Amino acid sequence: MDKKELRRQGIQNLKSLSETQRAHLSKKISNHVIDTEWFHKADIIGVTVSKSFELDTSYLIHKAWETGKKVCVPKCYPNQNHHMKFFIITSFDQLERVYAGLLEPDPDQTVKIPGDQIDLLIVPGIWFDREGYRTGFGGGYYDRFLKDFKHVTISLAANSQILPAVPRDDYDMPVQHLVTEDGVLF
Ligand SMILES: Nc1nc2c(c(=O)[nH]1)N(C=O)[C@@H](CNc1ccc(C(=O)N[C@@H](CCC(=O)O)C(=O)O)cc1)CN2
Ligand SMILES: Nc1ncnc2c1ncn2[C@@H]1O[C@H](COP(=O)(O)OP(=O)(O)OP(=O)(O)O)[C@@H](O)[C@H]1O
């Protein structure tokens, strides 16, 4: 199966969750992340703002703020080599809706932060395997970003998002850790 069809099926798989199931899973997985040393030790957390069918990251973001951490979210530059820059947000009001229903930081209301200052990066994905390889939305944003990223990377994944194997290309960069509703998988 090609990546595009796999991505389509993955989005369908996520959309098949009820809102109650999604909320329950998102909170459970986030709480497992919050219990880790990686989260405790991090001062600055990089995370995407989830869109409708993705696992909800807002609970994790609120918990990070409550525990005195800084939260930064990516802004994508599709016309400049598909790179991302991260901006510190202190409120969801500092986001703006861009293409594809994604919420991104408004650079006029937020402060840019160099990628190497992020202690813990929560990496989004549609499918994962048990070695941390992932299928995303196909922008290649995280593969490019992770190439030079030296700190901790974690993805949140429902068990139903884990496949025996996902397609791998030379440029694919695995995440270090996967956390599911059952806890830290690795
Ligand atoms: N909530 C959330 N924010 C995120 C991500 C994510 O997975 N989730 N990203 C994770 O990387 C980045 C955005 N990734 C994107 C990837 C592709 C397209 C896009 O325009 N795709 C084309 C189709 C590409 C294809 O199918 O080959 C399109 O929609 O026309 C946009 C954003 C950063 N922000
Ligand atoms: N390090 C890189 N340098 C140049 N191009 C890259 C690099 N990484 C990925 N790409 C390009 O990005 C495109 C999308 O890659 P892929 O389908 O693996 O994205 P994805 O992992 O699903 O998306 P994302 O990382 O945004 O979640 C591919 O066409 C690939 O050629």
Short mmCIF file of C-alpha atoms and ligand atoms in Angstrom, two decimals:
data_model
loop_
_atom_site.label_atom_id
_atom_site.label_comp_id
_atom_site.label_asym_id
_atom_site.label_seq_id
_atom_site.Cartn_x
_atom_site.Cartn_y
_atom_site.Cartn_z
CA MET A 1 0.00 0.00 0.00
CA ASP A 2 1.36 3.45 -0.80
CA LYS A 3 1.90 6.12 1.85
CA LYS A 4 -1.00 8.18 0.61
CA GLU A 5 -3.53 5.35 0.96
CA LEU A 6 -2.07 4.40 4.34
CA ARG A 7 -2.43 8.01 5.49
CA ARG A 8 -6.05 8.09 4.30
CA GLN A 9 -6.84 4.90 6.22
CA GLY A 10 -5.07 6.24 9.30
CA ILE A 11 -7.17 9.37 9.28
CA GLN A 12 -10.29 7.20 8.90
CA ASN A 13 -9.11 5.10 11.83
CA LEU A 14 -8.76 8.22 14.00
CA LYS A 15 -12.09 9.61 12.81
CA SER A 16 -13.80 6.37 13.83
CA LEU A 17 -13.21 7.18 17.52
CA SER A 18 -16.16 8.76 19.28
CA GLU A 19 -15.53 12.10 20.99
CA THR A 20 -15.81 10.37 24.36
CA GLN A 21 -13.28 7.71 23.37
CA ARG A 22 -10.90 10.34 21.96
CA ALA A 23 -11.13 12.47 25.10
CA HIS A 24 -10.62 9.46 27.36
CA LEU A 25 -7.64 8.13 25.38
CA SER A 26 -6.02 11.55 25.08
CA LYS A 27 -6.22 12.16 28.81
CA LYS A 28 -5.01 8.69 29.73
CA ILE A 29 -2.02 8.84 27.38
CA SER A 30 -1.19 12.41 28.45
CA ASN A 31 -1.24 11.41 32.11
CA HIS A 32 1.28 8.64 31.38
CA VAL A 33 3.52 11.24 29.70
CA ILE A 34 3.11 13.64 32.64
CA ASP A 35 4.32 10.87 34.99
CA THR A 36 7.64 10.44 33.17
CA GLU A 37 11.03 11.86 34.11
CA TRP A 38 11.23 13.27 30.58
CA PHE A 39 8.23 15.48 31.31
CA HIS A 40 9.35 16.35 34.87
CA LYS A 41 12.80 17.41 33.75
CA ALA A 42 11.67 19.46 30.76
CA ASP A 43 11.43 23.24 31.08
CA ILE A 44 10.38 23.78 27.50
CA ILE A 45 7.98 21.45 25.72
CA GLY A 46 7.34 21.50 21.98
CA VAL A 47 3.94 20.19 20.93
CA THR A 48 1.42 20.58 18.13
CA VAL A 49 -2.08 21.88 18.74
CA SER A 50 -4.25 18.93 17.73
CA LYS A 51 -6.90 19.22 15.07
CA SER A 52 -10.34 17.62 15.29
CA PHE A 53 -9.61 13.94 14.70
CA GLU A 54 -6.12 13.77 16.27
CA LEU A 55 -5.48 12.78 19.88
CA ASP A 56 -6.18 15.93 21.89
CA THR A 57 -3.02 17.69 23.12
CA SER A 58 -4.80 20.49 25.01
CA TYR A 59 -4.86 18.59 28.31
CA LEU A 60 -1.08 18.08 28.15
CA ILE A 61 -0.56 21.74 27.27
CA HIS A 62 -2.66 22.91 30.24
CA LYS A 63 -0.78 20.54 32.57
CA ALA A 64 2.55 21.88 31.29
CA TRP A 65 1.46 25.47 31.98
CA GLU A 66 0.12 24.49 35.43
CA THR A 67 3.48 22.95 36.35
CA GLY A 68 5.41 26.05 35.31
CA LYS A 69 6.73 24.82 31.98
CA LYS A 70 6.96 26.78 28.77
CA VAL A 71 5.02 25.45 25.80
CA CYS A 72 6.04 26.12 22.21
CA VAL A 73 4.14 25.15 19.09
CA PRO A 74 5.29 24.95 15.47
CA LYS A 75 4.55 27.23 12.57
CA CYS A 76 5.14 25.66 9.15
CA TYR A 77 6.78 27.38 6.20
CA PRO A 78 5.58 25.39 3.16
CA ASN A 79 7.35 27.72 0.74
CA GLN A 80 10.69 27.70 2.54
CA ASN A 81 11.89 24.10 2.35
CA HIS A 82 9.04 22.81 4.52
CA HIS A 83 10.71 23.89 7.71
CA MET A 84 9.07 24.73 11.05
CA LYS A 85 9.80 27.35 13.65
CA PHE A 86 8.58 27.13 17.24
CA PHE A 87 6.92 29.96 19.18
CA ILE A 88 6.15 30.11 22.91
CA ILE A 89 2.42 30.33 23.61
CA THR A 90 0.92 31.25 26.98
CA SER A 91 -2.70 31.06 25.82
CA PHE A 92 -4.75 29.38 23.08
CA ASP A 93 -5.82 32.91 22.06
CA GLN A 94 -2.36 33.38 20.50
CA LEU A 95 -3.13 30.83 17.77
CA GLU A 96 -4.49 31.45 14.31
CA ARG A 97 -6.20 29.02 11.98
CA VAL A 98 -4.13 28.41 8.85
CA TYR A 99 -4.35 25.87 6.01
CA ALA A 100 -5.76 22.36 6.41
CA GLY A 101 -7.61 23.33 9.60
CA LEU A 102 -4.36 23.60 11.56
CA LEU A 103 -3.87 26.05 14.40
CA GLU A 104 -0.50 27.78 14.47
CA PRO A 105 1.04 30.49 16.65
CA ASP A 106 0.55 34.08 15.55
CA PRO A 107 4.15 35.36 15.28
CA ASP A 108 2.97 38.88 16.21
CA GLN A 109 1.72 37.70 19.60
CA THR A 110 4.36 35.11 20.49
CA VAL A 111 8.12 34.75 20.88
CA LYS A 112 10.20 32.54 18.61
CA ILE A 113 12.46 30.01 20.27
CA PRO A 114 15.44 28.15 18.75
CA GLY A 115 14.72 24.45 18.22
CA ASP A 116 17.68 23.37 20.35
CA GLN A 117 16.10 24.93 23.44
CA ILE A 118 13.21 22.47 23.37
CA ASP A 119 13.80 19.82 26.06
CA LEU A 120 10.93 17.54 25.15
CA LEU A 121 9.29 17.34 21.75
CA ILE A 122 5.89 15.69 21.34
CA VAL A 123 5.82 14.46 17.74
CA PRO A 124 2.45 14.00 16.00
CA GLY A 125 1.62 11.05 13.77
CA ILE A 126 -1.11 8.98 12.20
CA TRP A 127 0.48 5.50 12.36
CA PHE A 128 3.49 4.22 14.31
CA ASP A 129 5.52 1.05 14.57
CA ARG A 130 7.32 -0.36 17.62
CA GLU A 131 10.61 1.13 16.56
CA GLY A 132 9.25 4.68 16.56
CA TYR A 133 8.83 5.09 12.81
CA ARG A 134 5.78 7.12 11.89
CA THR A 135 3.46 8.18 9.12
CA GLY A 136 2.43 11.83 9.34
CA PHE A 137 0.43 14.19 7.18
CA GLY A 138 3.05 14.03 4.45
CA GLY A 139 4.62 17.44 4.80
CA GLY A 140 7.96 15.98 5.87
CA TYR A 141 8.14 18.73 8.51
CA TYR A 142 9.13 16.49 11.39
CA ASP A 143 11.58 14.39 9.38
CA ARG A 144 13.47 17.57 8.54
CA PHE A 145 13.23 18.97 12.06
CA LEU A 146 14.26 15.73 13.82
CA LYS A 147 17.40 15.39 11.70
CA ASP A 148 19.16 17.99 13.88
CA PHE A 149 17.14 17.62 17.08
CA LYS A 150 19.19 16.29 20.02
CA HIS A 151 16.75 16.15 22.94
CA VAL A 152 13.91 13.83 23.97
CA THR A 153 11.15 12.91 21.48
CA ILE A 154 7.87 11.23 22.40
CA SER A 155 4.77 10.41 20.37
CA LEU A 156 1.32 9.87 21.83
CA ALA A 157 -0.36 6.88 20.19
CA ALA A 158 -3.52 4.92 20.80
CA ASN A 159 -2.86 1.17 20.55
CA SER A 160 -5.05 1.21 17.43
CA GLN A 161 -2.48 3.50 15.74
CA ILE A 162 0.33 0.95 16.02
CA LEU A 163 1.11 -1.26 13.03
CA PRO A 164 3.64 -4.11 12.75
CA ALA A 165 5.56 -1.90 10.31
CA VAL A 166 5.13 1.45 8.60
CA PRO A 167 6.82 2.28 5.28
CA ARG A 168 10.34 3.63 5.76
CA ASP A 169 12.20 6.00 3.49
CA ASP A 170 15.83 7.04 3.90
CA TYR A 171 14.83 10.41 5.33
CA ASP A 172 12.39 9.01 7.94
CA MET A 173 13.39 9.81 11.51
CA PRO A 174 11.96 7.61 14.32
CA VAL A 175 10.82 9.01 17.66
CA GLN A 176 12.65 7.79 20.78
CA HIS A 177 9.57 6.94 22.84
CA LEU A 178 5.99 5.89 22.27
CA VAL A 179 3.34 6.33 24.97
CA THR A 180 -0.01 4.56 24.65
CA GLU A 181 -3.06 4.19 26.91
CA ASP A 182 -1.18 1.31 28.58
CA GLY A 183 1.84 3.49 29.48
CA VAL A 184 5.34 3.97 28.11
CA LEU A 185 5.75 1.34 25.38
CA PHE A 186 9.49 2.11 24.97
N1 LIG B 1 -1.97 19.26 14.76
C1 LIG B 1 -0.92 19.09 13.99
N2 LIG B 1 -0.15 20.13 13.68
C2 LIG B 1 0.93 19.96 12.88
C3 LIG B 1 1.25 18.71 12.33
C4 LIG B 1 0.42 17.61 12.70
O1 LIG B 1 0.64 16.45 12.30
N3 LIG B 1 -0.65 17.85 13.51
N4 LIG B 1 2.35 18.59 11.50
C5 LIG B 1 3.03 17.42 11.26
O2 LIG B 1 3.92 17.36 10.49
C6 LIG B 1 2.86 19.81 10.89
C7 LIG B 1 1.95 20.23 9.74
N5 LIG B 1 1.98 19.27 8.71
C8 LIG B 1 1.37 19.41 7.49
C9 LIG B 1 1.56 18.41 6.56
C10 LIG B 1 0.99 18.51 5.31
C11 LIG B 1 0.23 19.60 4.99
C12 LIG B 1 -0.38 19.71 3.66
O3 LIG B 1 -0.66 20.79 3.19
N6 LIG B 1 -0.59 18.60 2.98
C13 LIG B 1 -1.12 18.54 1.65
C14 LIG B 1 -1.20 17.10 1.17
C15 LIG B 1 0.14 16.42 1.17
C16 LIG B 1 0.07 15.00 0.71
O4 LIG B 1 -0.98 14.32 0.84
O5 LIG B 1 1.11 14.52 0.21
C17 LIG B 1 -2.51 19.13 1.57
O6 LIG B 1 -3.25 19.06 2.58
O7 LIG B 1 -2.84 19.65 0.52
C18 LIG B 1 0.05 20.60 5.91
C19 LIG B 1 0.62 20.50 7.17
C20 LIG B 1 2.93 20.87 11.95
N7 LIG B 1 1.68 21.04 12.61
N1 LIG B 2 15.33 15.46 5.48
C1 LIG B 2 14.65 15.71 4.37
N2 LIG B 2 15.19 16.45 3.37
C2 LIG B 2 14.49 16.69 2.25
N3 LIG B 2 13.25 16.24 2.02
C3 LIG B 2 12.66 15.51 2.96
C4 LIG B 2 13.33 15.20 4.19
N4 LIG B 2 12.48 14.48 4.95
C5 LIG B 2 11.34 14.33 4.24
N5 LIG B 2 11.45 14.93 3.04
C6 LIG B 2 10.39 14.99 2.01
O1 LIG B 2 9.14 15.27 2.64
C7 LIG B 2 8.08 14.58 1.98
C8 LIG B 2 7.10 13.99 2.96
O2 LIG B 2 7.69 12.96 3.73
P1 LIG B 2 6.79 11.91 4.52
O3 LIG B 2 5.72 11.38 3.64
O4 LIG B 2 7.68 10.93 5.22
O5 LIG B 2 6.11 12.90 5.60
P2 LIG B 2 5.49 12.60 7.01
O6 LIG B 2 6.52 12.03 7.93
O7 LIG B 2 4.25 11.83 6.80
O8 LIG B 2 5.10 14.10 7.44
P3 LIG B 2 5.42 14.97 8.75
O9 LIG B 2 6.88 14.76 9.11
O10 LIG B 2 5.14 16.37 8.33
O11 LIG B 2 4.50 14.48 9.81
C9 LIG B 2 8.71 13.56 1.07
O12 LIG B 2 8.39 13.90 -0.25
C10 LIG B 2 10.20 13.66 1.31
O13 LIG B 2 10.90 13.65 0.08
#
